PDB file of C-alpha atoms in Angstrom:
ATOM      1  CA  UNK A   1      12.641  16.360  14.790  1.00  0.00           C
ATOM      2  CA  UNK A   2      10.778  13.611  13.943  1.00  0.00           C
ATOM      3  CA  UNK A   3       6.760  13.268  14.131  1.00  0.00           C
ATOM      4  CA  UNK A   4       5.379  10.300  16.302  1.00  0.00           C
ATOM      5  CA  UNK A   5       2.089   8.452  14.788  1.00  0.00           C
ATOM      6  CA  UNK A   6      -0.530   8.414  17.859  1.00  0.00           C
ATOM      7  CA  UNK A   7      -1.799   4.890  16.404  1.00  0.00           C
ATOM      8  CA  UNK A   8       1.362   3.095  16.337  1.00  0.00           C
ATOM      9  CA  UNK A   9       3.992   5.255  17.770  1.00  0.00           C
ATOM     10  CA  UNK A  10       5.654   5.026  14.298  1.00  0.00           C
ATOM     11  CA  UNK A  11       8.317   7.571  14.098  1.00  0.00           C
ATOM     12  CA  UNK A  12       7.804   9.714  10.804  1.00  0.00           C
ATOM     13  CA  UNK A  13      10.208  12.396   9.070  1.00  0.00           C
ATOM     14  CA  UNK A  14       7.419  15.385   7.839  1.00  0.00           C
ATOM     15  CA  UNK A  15       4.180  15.622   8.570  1.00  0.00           C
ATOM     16  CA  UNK A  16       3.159  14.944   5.038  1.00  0.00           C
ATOM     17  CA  UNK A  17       5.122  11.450   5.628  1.00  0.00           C
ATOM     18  CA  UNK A  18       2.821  11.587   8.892  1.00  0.00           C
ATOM     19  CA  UNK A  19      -0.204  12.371   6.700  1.00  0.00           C
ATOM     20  CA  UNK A  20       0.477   9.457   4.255  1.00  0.00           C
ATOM     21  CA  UNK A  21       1.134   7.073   7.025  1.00  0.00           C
ATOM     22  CA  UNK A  22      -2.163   7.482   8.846  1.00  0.00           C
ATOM     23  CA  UNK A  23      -4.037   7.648   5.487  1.00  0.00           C
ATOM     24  CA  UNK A  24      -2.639   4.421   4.362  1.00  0.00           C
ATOM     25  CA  UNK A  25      -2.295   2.241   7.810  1.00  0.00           C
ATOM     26  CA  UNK A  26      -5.141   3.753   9.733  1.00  0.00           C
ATOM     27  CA  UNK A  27      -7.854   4.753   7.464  1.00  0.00           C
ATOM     28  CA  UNK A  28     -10.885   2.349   7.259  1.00  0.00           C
ATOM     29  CA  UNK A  29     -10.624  -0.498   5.439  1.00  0.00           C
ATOM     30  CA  UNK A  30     -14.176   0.252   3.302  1.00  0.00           C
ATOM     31  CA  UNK A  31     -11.848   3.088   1.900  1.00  0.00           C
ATOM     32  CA  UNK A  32      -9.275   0.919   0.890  1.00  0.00           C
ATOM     33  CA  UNK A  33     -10.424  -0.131  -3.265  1.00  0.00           C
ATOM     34  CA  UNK A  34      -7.211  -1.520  -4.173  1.00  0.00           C
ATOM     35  CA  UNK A  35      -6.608  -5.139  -3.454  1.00  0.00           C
ATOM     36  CA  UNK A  36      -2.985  -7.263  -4.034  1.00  0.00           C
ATOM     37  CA  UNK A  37      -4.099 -10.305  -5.537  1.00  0.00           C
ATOM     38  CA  UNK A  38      -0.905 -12.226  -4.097  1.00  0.00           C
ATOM     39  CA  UNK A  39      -1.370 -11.506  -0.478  1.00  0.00           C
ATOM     40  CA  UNK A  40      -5.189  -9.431  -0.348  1.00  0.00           C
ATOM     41  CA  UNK A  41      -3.761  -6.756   1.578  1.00  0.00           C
ATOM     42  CA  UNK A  42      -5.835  -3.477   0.497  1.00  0.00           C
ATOM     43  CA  UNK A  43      -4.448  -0.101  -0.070  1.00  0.00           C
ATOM     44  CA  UNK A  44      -6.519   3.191  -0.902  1.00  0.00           C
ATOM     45  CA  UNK A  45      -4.329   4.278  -3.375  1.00  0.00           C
ATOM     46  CA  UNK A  46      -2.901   2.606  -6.984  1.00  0.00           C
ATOM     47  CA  UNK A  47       0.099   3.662  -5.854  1.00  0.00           C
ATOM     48  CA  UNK A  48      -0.034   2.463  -2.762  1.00  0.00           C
ATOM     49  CA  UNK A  49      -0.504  -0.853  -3.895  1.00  0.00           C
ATOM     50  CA  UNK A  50       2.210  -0.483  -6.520  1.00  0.00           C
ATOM     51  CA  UNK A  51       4.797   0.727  -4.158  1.00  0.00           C
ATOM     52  CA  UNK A  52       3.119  -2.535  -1.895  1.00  0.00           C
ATOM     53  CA  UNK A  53       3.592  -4.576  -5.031  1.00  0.00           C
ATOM     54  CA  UNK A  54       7.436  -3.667  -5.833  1.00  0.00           C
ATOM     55  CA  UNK A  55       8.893  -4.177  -2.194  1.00  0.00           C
ATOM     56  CA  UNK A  56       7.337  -7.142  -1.120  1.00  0.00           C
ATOM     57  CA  UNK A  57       6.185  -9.109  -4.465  1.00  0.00           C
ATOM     58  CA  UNK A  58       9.050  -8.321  -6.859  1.00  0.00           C
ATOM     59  CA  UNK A  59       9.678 -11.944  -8.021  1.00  0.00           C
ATOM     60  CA  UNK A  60       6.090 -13.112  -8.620  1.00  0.00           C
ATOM     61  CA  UNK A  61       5.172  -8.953 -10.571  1.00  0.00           C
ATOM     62  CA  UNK A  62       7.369 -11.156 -13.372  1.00  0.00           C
ATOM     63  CA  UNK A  63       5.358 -13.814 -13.649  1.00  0.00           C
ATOM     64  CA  UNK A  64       2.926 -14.544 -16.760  1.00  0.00           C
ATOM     65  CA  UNK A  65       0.013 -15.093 -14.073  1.00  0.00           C
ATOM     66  CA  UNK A  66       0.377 -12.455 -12.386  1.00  0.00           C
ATOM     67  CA  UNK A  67       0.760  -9.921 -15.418  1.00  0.00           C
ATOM     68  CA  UNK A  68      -2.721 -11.422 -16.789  1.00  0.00           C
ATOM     69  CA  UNK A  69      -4.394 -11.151 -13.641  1.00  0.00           C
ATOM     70  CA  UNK A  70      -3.146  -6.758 -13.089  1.00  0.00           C
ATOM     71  CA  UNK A  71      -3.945  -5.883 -16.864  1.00  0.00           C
ATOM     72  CA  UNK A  72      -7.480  -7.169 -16.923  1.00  0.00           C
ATOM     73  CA  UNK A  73      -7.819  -5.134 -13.512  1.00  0.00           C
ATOM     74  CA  UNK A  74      -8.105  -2.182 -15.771  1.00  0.00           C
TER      75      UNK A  74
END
C-alpha cells in the first residue's frame, strides 16, 4: 500500500522512500549545501545532487565546462 506525502500528496512506495522524499523536497532550504551550477537548484545531499545531475543534466555533465567547474568544487 502505498504511503501518501502530507506536503504534496506524493504517493511513495516505503516509508524510507517517504523519509527521503520529505528530507529532500521539504526540508529547509538553509539545510540544503549542495548547489547545481546549471540550474541552482539545492539538494542536502551529494548524492542528491548527483542523482539531480544524471536525470536532468546528462548532456551538459559531458561538457569540458562543466567538468572544470564540479572538480574544483572539491
Amino acid at each position: 500500500m502505498p504511503l501518501i506525502c502530507h506536503f504534496c500528496k506524493r504517493r511513495l512506495k516505503s516509508t524510507n522512500a517517504l523519509r527521503r522524499h520529505i528530507a529532500s523536497r521539504h526540508s529547509e532550504i538553509q539545510d540544503k549545501q549542495h548547489e547545481c551550477y546549471i540550474c541552482i537548484k539545492s539538494f542536502k545531499t551529494k548524492w542528491s545532487l548527483s542523482t539531480h545531475n544524471s536525470r536532468f543534466h546528462r548532456d551538459l555533465r559531458q561538457s569540458k565546462e562543466f567538468i572544470k567547474i564540479e572538480s574544483s568544487d572539491h
